[in-house]
mmCIF file of C-alpha atoms and ligand atoms in Angstrom:
data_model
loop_
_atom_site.group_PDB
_atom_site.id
_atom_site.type_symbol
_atom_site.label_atom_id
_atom_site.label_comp_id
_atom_site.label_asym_id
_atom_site.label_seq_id
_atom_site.Cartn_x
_atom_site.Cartn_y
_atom_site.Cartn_z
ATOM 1 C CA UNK A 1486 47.141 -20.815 34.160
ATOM 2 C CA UNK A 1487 44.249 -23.062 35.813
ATOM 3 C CA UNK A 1488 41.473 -24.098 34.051
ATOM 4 C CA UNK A 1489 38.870 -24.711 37.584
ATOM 5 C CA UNK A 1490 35.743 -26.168 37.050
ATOM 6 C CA UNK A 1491 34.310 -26.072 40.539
ATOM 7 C CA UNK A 1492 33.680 -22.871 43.029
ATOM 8 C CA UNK A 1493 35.745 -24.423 45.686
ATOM 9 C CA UNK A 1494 38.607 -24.737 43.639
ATOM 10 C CA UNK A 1495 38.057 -21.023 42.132
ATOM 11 C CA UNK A 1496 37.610 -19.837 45.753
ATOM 12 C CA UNK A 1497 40.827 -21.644 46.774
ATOM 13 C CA UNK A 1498 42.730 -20.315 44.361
ATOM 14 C CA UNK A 1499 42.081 -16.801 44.592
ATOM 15 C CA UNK A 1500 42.447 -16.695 48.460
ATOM 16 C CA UNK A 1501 46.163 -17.614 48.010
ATOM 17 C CA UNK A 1502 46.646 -14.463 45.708
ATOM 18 C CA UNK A 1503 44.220 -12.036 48.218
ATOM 19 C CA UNK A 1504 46.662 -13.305 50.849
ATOM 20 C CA UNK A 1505 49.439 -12.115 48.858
ATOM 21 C CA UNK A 1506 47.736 -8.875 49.281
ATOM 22 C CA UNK A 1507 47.304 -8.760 45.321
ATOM 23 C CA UNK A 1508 44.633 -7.046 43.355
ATOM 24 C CA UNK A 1509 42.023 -9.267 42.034
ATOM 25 C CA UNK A 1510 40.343 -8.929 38.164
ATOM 26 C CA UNK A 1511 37.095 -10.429 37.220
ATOM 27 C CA UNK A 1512 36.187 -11.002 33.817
ATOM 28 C CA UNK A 1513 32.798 -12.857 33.060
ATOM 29 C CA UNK A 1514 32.147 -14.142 29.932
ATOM 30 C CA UNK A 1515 30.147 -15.971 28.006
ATOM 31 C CA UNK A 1516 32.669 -17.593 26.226
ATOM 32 C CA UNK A 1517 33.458 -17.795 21.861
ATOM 33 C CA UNK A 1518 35.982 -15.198 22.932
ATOM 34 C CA UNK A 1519 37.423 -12.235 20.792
ATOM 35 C CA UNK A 1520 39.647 -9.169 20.787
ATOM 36 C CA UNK A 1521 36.795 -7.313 22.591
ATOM 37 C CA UNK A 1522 36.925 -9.812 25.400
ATOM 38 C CA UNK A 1523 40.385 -10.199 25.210
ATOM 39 C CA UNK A 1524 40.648 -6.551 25.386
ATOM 40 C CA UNK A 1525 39.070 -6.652 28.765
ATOM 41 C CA UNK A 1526 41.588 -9.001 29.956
ATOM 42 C CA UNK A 1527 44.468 -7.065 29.031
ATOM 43 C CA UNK A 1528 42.974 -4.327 30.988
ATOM 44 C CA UNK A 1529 42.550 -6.247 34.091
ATOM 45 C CA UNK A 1530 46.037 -7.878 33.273
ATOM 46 C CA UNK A 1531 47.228 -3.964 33.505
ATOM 47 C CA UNK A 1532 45.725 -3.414 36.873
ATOM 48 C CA UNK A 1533 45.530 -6.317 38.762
ATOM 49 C CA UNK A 1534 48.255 -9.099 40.113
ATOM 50 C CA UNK A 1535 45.362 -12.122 39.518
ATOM 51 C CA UNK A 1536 43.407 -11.806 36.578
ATOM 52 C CA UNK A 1537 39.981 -14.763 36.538
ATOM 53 C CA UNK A 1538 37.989 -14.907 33.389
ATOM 54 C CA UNK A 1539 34.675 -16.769 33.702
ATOM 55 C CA UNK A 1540 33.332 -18.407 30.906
ATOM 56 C CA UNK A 1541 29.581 -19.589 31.301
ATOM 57 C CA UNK A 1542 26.837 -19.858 29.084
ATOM 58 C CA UNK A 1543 24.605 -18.266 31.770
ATOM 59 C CA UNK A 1544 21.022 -20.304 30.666
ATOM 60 C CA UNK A 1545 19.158 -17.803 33.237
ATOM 61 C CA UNK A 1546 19.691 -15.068 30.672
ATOM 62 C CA UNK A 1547 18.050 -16.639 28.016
ATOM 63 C CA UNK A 1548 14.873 -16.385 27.125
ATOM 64 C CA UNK A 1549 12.148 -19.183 25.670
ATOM 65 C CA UNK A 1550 13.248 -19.326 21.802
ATOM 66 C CA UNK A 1551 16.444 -17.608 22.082
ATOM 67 C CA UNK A 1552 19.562 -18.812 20.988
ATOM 68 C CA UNK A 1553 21.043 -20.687 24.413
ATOM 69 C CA UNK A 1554 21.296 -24.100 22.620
ATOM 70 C CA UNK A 1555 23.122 -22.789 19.418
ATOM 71 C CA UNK A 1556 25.364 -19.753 21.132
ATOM 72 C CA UNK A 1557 28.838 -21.042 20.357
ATOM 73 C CA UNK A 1558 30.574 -22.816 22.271
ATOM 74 C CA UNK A 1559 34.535 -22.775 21.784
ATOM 75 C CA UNK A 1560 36.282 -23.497 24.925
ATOM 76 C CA UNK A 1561 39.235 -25.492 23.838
ATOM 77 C CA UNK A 1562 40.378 -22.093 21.762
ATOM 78 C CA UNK A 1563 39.405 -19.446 24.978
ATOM 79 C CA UNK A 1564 41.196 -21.819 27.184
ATOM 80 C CA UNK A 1565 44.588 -21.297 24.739
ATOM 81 C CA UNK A 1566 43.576 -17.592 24.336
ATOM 82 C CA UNK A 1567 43.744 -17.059 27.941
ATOM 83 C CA UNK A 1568 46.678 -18.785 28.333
ATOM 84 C CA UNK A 1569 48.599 -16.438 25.897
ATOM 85 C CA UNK A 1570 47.339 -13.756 27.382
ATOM 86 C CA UNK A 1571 48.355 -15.083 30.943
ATOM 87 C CA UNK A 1572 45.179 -15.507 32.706
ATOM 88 C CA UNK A 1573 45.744 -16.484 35.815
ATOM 89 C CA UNK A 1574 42.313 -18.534 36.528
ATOM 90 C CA UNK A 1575 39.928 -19.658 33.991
ATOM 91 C CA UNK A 1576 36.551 -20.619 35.836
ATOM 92 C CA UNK A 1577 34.598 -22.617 33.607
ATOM 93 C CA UNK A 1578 31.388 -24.148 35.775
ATOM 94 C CA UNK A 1579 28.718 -26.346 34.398
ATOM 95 C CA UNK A 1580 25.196 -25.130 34.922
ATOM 96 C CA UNK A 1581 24.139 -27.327 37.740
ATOM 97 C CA UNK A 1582 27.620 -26.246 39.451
ATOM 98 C CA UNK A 1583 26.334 -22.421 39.688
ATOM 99 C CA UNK A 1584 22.382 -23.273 39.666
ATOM 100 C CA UNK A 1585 22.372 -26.618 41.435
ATOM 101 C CA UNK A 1586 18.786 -28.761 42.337
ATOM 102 C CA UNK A 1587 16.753 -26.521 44.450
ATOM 103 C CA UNK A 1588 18.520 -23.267 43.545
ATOM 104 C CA UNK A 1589 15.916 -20.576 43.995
ATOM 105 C CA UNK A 1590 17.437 -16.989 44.738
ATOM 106 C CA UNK A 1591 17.393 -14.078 42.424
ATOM 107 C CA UNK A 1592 18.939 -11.099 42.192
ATOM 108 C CA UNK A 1593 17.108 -8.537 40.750
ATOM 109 C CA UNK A 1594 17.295 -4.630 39.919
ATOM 110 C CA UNK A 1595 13.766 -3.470 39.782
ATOM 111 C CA UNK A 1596 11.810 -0.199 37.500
ATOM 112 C CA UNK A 1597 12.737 1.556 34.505
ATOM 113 C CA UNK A 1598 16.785 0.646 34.030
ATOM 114 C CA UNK A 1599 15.748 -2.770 34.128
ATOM 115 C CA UNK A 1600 12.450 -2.846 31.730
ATOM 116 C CA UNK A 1601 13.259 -0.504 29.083
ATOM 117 C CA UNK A 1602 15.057 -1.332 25.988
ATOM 118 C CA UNK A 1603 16.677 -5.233 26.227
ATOM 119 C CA UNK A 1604 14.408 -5.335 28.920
ATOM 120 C CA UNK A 1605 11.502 -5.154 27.370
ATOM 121 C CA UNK A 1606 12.639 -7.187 24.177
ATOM 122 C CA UNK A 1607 13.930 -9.911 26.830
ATOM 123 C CA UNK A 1608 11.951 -10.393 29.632
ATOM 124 C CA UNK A 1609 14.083 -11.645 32.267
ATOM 125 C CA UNK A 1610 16.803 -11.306 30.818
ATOM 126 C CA UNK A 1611 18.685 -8.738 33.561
ATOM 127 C CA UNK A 1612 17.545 -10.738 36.279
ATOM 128 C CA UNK A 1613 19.414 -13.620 35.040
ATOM 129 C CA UNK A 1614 22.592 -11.304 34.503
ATOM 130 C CA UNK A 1615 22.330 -10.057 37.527
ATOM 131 C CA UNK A 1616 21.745 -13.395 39.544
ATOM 132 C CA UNK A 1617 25.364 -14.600 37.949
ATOM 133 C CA UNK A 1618 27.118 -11.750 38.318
ATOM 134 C CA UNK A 1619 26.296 -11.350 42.178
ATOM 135 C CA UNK A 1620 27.049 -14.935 41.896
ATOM 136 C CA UNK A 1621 30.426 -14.483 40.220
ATOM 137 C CA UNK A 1622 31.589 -11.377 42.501
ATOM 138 C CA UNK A 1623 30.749 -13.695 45.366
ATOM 139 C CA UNK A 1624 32.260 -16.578 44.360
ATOM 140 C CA UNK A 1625 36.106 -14.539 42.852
ATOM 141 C CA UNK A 1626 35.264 -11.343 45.621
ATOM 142 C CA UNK A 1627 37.443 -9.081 42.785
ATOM 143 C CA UNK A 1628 39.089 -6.045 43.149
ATOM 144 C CA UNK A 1629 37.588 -5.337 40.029
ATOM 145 C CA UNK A 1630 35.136 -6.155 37.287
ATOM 146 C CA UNK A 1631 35.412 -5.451 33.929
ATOM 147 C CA UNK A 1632 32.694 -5.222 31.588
ATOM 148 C CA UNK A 1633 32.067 -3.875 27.550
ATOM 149 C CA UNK A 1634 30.384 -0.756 26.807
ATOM 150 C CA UNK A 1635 29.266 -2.622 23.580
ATOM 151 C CA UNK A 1636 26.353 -3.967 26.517
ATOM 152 C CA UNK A 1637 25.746 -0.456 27.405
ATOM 153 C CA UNK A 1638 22.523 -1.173 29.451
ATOM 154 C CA UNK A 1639 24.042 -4.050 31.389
ATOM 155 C CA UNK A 1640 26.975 -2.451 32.076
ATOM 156 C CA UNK A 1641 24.319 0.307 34.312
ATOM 157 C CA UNK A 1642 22.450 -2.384 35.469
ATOM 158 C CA UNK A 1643 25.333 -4.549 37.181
ATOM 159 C CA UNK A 1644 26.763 -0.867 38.119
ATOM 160 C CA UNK A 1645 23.437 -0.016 39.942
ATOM 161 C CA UNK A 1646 23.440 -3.852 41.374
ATOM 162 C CA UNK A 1647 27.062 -3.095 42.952
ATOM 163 C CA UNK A 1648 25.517 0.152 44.309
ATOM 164 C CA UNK A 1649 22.478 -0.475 45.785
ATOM 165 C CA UNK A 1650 23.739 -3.607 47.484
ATOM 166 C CA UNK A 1651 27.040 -2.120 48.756
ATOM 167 C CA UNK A 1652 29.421 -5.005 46.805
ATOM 168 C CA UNK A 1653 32.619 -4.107 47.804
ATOM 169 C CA UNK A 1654 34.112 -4.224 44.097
ATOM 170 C CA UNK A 1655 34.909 -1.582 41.489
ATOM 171 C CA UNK A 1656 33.100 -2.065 37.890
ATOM 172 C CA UNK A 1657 35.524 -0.607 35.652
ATOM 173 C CA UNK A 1658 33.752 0.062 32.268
ATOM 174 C CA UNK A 1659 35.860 -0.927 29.033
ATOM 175 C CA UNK A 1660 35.980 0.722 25.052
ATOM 176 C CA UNK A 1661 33.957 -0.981 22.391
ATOM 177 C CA UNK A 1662 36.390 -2.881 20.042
ATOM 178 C CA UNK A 1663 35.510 -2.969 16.051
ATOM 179 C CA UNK A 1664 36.231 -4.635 13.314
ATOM 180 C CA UNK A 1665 38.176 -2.421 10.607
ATOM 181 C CA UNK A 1666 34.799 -2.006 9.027
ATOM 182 C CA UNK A 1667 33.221 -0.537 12.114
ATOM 183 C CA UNK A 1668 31.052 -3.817 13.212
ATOM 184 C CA UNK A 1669 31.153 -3.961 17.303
ATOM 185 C CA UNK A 1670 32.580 -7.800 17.972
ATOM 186 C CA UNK A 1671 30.598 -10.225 19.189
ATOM 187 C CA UNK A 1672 29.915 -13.682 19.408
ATOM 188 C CA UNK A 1673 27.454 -13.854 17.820
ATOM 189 C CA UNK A 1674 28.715 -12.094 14.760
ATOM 190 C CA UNK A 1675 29.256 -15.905 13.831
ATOM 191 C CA UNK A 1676 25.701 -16.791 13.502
ATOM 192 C CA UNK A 1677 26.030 -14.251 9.908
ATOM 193 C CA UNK A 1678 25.978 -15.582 6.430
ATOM 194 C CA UNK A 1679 28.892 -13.482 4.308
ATOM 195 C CA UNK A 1680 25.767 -11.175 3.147
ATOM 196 C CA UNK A 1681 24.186 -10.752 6.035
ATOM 197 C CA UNK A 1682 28.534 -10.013 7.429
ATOM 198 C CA UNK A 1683 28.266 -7.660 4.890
ATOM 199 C CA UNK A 1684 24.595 -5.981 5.657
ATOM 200 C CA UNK A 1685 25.349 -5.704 9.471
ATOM 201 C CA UNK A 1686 27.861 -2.952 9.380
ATOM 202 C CA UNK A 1687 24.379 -0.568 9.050
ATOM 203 C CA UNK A 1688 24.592 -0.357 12.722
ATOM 204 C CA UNK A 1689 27.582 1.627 13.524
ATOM 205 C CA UNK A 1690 27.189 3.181 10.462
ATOM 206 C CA UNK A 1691 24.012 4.700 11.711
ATOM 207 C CA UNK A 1692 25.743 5.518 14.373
ATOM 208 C CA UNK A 1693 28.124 6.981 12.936
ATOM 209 C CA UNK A 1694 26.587 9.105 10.699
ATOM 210 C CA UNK A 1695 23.961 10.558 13.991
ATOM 211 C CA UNK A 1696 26.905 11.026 15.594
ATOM 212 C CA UNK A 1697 28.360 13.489 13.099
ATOM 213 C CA UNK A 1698 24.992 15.374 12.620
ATOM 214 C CA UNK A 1699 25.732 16.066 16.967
ATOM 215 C CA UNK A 1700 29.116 17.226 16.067
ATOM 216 C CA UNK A 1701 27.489 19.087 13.491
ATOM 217 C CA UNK A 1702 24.750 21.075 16.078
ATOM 218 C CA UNK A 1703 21.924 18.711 15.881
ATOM 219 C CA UNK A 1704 20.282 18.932 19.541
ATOM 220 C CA UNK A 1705 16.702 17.262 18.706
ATOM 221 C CA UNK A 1706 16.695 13.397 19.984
ATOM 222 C CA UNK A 1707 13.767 12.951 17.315
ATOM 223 C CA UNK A 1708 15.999 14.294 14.814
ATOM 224 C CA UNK A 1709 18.981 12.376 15.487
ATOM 225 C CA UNK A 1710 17.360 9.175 16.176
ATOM 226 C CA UNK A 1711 15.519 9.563 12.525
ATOM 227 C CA UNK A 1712 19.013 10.343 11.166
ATOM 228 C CA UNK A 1713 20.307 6.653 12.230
ATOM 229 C CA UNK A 1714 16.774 4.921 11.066
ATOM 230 C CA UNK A 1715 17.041 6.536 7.686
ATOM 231 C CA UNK A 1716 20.433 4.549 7.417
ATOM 232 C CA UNK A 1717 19.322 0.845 8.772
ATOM 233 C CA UNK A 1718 16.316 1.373 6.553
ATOM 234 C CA UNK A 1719 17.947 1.571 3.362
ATOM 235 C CA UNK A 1720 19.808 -2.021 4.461
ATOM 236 C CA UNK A 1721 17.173 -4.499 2.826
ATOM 237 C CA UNK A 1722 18.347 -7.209 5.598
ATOM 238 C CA UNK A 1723 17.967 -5.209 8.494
ATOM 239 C CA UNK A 1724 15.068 -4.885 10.719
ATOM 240 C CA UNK A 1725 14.652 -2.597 14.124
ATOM 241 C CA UNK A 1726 13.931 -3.445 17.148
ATOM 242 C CA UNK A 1727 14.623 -0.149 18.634
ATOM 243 C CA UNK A 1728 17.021 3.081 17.714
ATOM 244 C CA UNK A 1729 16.771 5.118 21.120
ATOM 245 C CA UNK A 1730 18.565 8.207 22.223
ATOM 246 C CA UNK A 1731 18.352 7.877 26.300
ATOM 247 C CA UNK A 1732 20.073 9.890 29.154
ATOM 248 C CA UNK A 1733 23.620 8.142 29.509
ATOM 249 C CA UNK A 1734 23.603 7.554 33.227
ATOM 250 C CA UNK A 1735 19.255 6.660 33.626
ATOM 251 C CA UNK A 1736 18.260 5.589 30.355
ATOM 252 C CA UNK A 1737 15.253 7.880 29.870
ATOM 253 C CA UNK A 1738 14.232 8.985 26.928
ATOM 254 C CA UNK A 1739 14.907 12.393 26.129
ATOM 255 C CA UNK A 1740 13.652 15.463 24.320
ATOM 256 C CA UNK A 1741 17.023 17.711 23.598
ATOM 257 C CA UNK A 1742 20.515 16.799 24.058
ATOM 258 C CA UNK A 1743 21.996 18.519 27.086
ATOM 259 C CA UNK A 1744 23.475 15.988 28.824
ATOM 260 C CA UNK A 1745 25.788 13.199 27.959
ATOM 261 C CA UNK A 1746 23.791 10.722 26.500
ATOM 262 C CA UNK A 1747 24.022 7.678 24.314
ATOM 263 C CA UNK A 1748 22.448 5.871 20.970
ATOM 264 C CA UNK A 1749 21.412 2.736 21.310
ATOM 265 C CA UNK A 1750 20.405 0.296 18.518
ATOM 266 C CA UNK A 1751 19.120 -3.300 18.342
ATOM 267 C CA UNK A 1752 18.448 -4.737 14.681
ATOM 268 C CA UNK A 1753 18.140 -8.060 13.450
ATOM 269 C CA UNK A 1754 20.065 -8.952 10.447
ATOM 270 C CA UNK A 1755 18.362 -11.614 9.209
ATOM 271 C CA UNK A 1756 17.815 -13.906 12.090
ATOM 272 C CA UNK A 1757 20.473 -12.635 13.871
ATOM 273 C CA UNK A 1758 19.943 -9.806 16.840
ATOM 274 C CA UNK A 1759 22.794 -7.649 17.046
ATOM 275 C CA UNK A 1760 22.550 -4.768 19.214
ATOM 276 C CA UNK A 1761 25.286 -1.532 19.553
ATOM 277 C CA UNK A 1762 25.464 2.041 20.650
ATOM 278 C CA UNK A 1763 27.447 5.759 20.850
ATOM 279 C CA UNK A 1764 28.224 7.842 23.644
ATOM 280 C CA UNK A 1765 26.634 11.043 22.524
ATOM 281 C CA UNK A 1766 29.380 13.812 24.522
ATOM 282 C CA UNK A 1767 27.174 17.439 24.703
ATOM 283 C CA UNK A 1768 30.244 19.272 23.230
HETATM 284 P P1 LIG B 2792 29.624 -11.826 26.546
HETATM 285 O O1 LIG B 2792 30.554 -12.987 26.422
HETATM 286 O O2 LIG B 2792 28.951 -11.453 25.284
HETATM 287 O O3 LIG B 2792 28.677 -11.986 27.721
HETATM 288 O O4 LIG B 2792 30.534 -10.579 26.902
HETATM 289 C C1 LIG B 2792 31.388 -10.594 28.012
HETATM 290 C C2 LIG B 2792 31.929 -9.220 28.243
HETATM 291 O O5 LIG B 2792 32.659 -8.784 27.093
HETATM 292 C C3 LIG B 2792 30.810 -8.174 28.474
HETATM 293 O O6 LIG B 2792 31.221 -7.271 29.489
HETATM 294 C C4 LIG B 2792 30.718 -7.498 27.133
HETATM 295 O O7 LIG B 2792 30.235 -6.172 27.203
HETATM 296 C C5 LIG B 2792 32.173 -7.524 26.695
HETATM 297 N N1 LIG B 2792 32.254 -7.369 25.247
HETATM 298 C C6 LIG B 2792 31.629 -8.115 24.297
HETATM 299 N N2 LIG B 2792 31.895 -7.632 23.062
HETATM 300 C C7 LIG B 2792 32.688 -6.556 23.226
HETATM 301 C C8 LIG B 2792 33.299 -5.615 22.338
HETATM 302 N N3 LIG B 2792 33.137 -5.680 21.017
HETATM 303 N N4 LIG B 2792 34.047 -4.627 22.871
HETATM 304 C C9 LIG B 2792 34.222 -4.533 24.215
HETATM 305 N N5 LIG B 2792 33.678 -5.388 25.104
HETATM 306 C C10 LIG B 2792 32.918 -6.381 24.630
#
């Protein structure tokens, strides 16, 4: 495994395994990896001969007063993580590597996908996702590029980026992992105090629980949606920033369930912002 700091070095690297004629995974991260990353990388591991995993604290993402200077930072432990795992590339850049003086091009996906939901809690937010991930497919041109459902919106919003553009790569969309409680991983499950731990598994237990009431018959997005508020609101820790039931593939709100759709929940636990969802199938 190579631990590359540089884009030169990245690009280098991969060429030698394109000319090999090999498939090539991507899999960008921010880094503080766990089994839901990791589970990403076995999956590329599966289907590709080359397998890159970025890890970059991407500070275009980040808004004024969110949590870029304290999101952890735990590189010595990915780097031996994706070593086990046999990684064949670990891409680490510094920020002035991927946004050196001067930089000033954006990649953007514009209306509703885009402004709705983390969009319009985080202003900006997609455009910096996007920017590195165009920057990221350019830089590794993969095969394929993996990405979490547990980011649900920005898994459409790169997908729509790859389409409207014409990037020649596949985004292959991977299972949320849980903790045996149901809690989705994430990174910054480590910003929690063992209460708050305890407090956060409302959100896929609201899930959960509007999930069943669809099994059940429920059709009425009002109704189901109140169903998962009802259970964050009993969780004296928890506050909402949204509980939506959109259309799966656009993200629109919707009246009655009659096509696939998903559940989609942010909620602060304390001071920490978690966010999670369900695919809602119609049957
Ligand atoms: P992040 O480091 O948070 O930017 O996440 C990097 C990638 O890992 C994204 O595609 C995420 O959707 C994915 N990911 C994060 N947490 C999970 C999880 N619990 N299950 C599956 N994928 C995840």
């Amino acid at each position: 495994m190579k631990l590359i700091h540089t884009i030169s070095e990245t690009r280098n690297q991969v060429l030698r395994a394109r000319l090999r004629g090999w498939k090539i995974g991507l899999v960008p991260t921010m880094g503080a990896l766990h089994d839901g990353h990791m589970s990403l990388v076995r999956r590329a591991k599966a289907e590709c001969e080359f397998v890159v995993v970025s890890i970059f604290v991407n500070p275009t993402q980040f808004g004024p007063g969110e949590d870029f200077d304290k999101y952890p930072r735990t590189l010595v432990e990915d780097v031996e993580k994706c070593r086990i795992s046999d990684v064949d590339v670990v891409f680490t850049p510094s920020a002035s590597e991927m946004y050196p003086e001067g930089f000033n091009s954006w990649v953007e996906v514009k209306g509703y996908l885009t402004e709705t939901l983390e969009g319009e809690f985080r202003p900006g937010h997609f455009r910096g996702v996007t920017t590195v991930c165009a920057k990221l497919f350019n830089i590794v041109q993969p095969t394929c590029a993996y990405f979490g459902q547990k980011d649900y919106q920005q898994l459409k919003v790169v997908q729509k980026m790859v389409n409207d553009l014409s990037m020649p790569l596949e985004i292959v969309p991977c299972e949320i992992v849980r903790e045996p409680d149901g809690l989705a991983m994430s990174s910054r499950n480590s910003y929690l105090s063992p209460e708050e731990r305890k407090a956060a598994v409302v959100l896929s237990r609201a899930l959960s629980k509007a999930r069943a009431a669809v099994t059940e018959g429920e059709r009425n997005a009002a109704a189901v949606q109140e169903i998962a508020e009802g259970v964050i609101r009993l969780e004296p820790l928890a506050s909402i920033d949204y509980v939506a039931l959109r259309d799966a593939e656009t993200l629109q709100p919707i009246d009655r369930i009659r096509k696939p759709a998903v559940l989609l929940l942010a909620v602060r636990i304390g001071k920490t912002r978690l966010i999670d969802n369900a695919f809602i199938p119609t049957n």
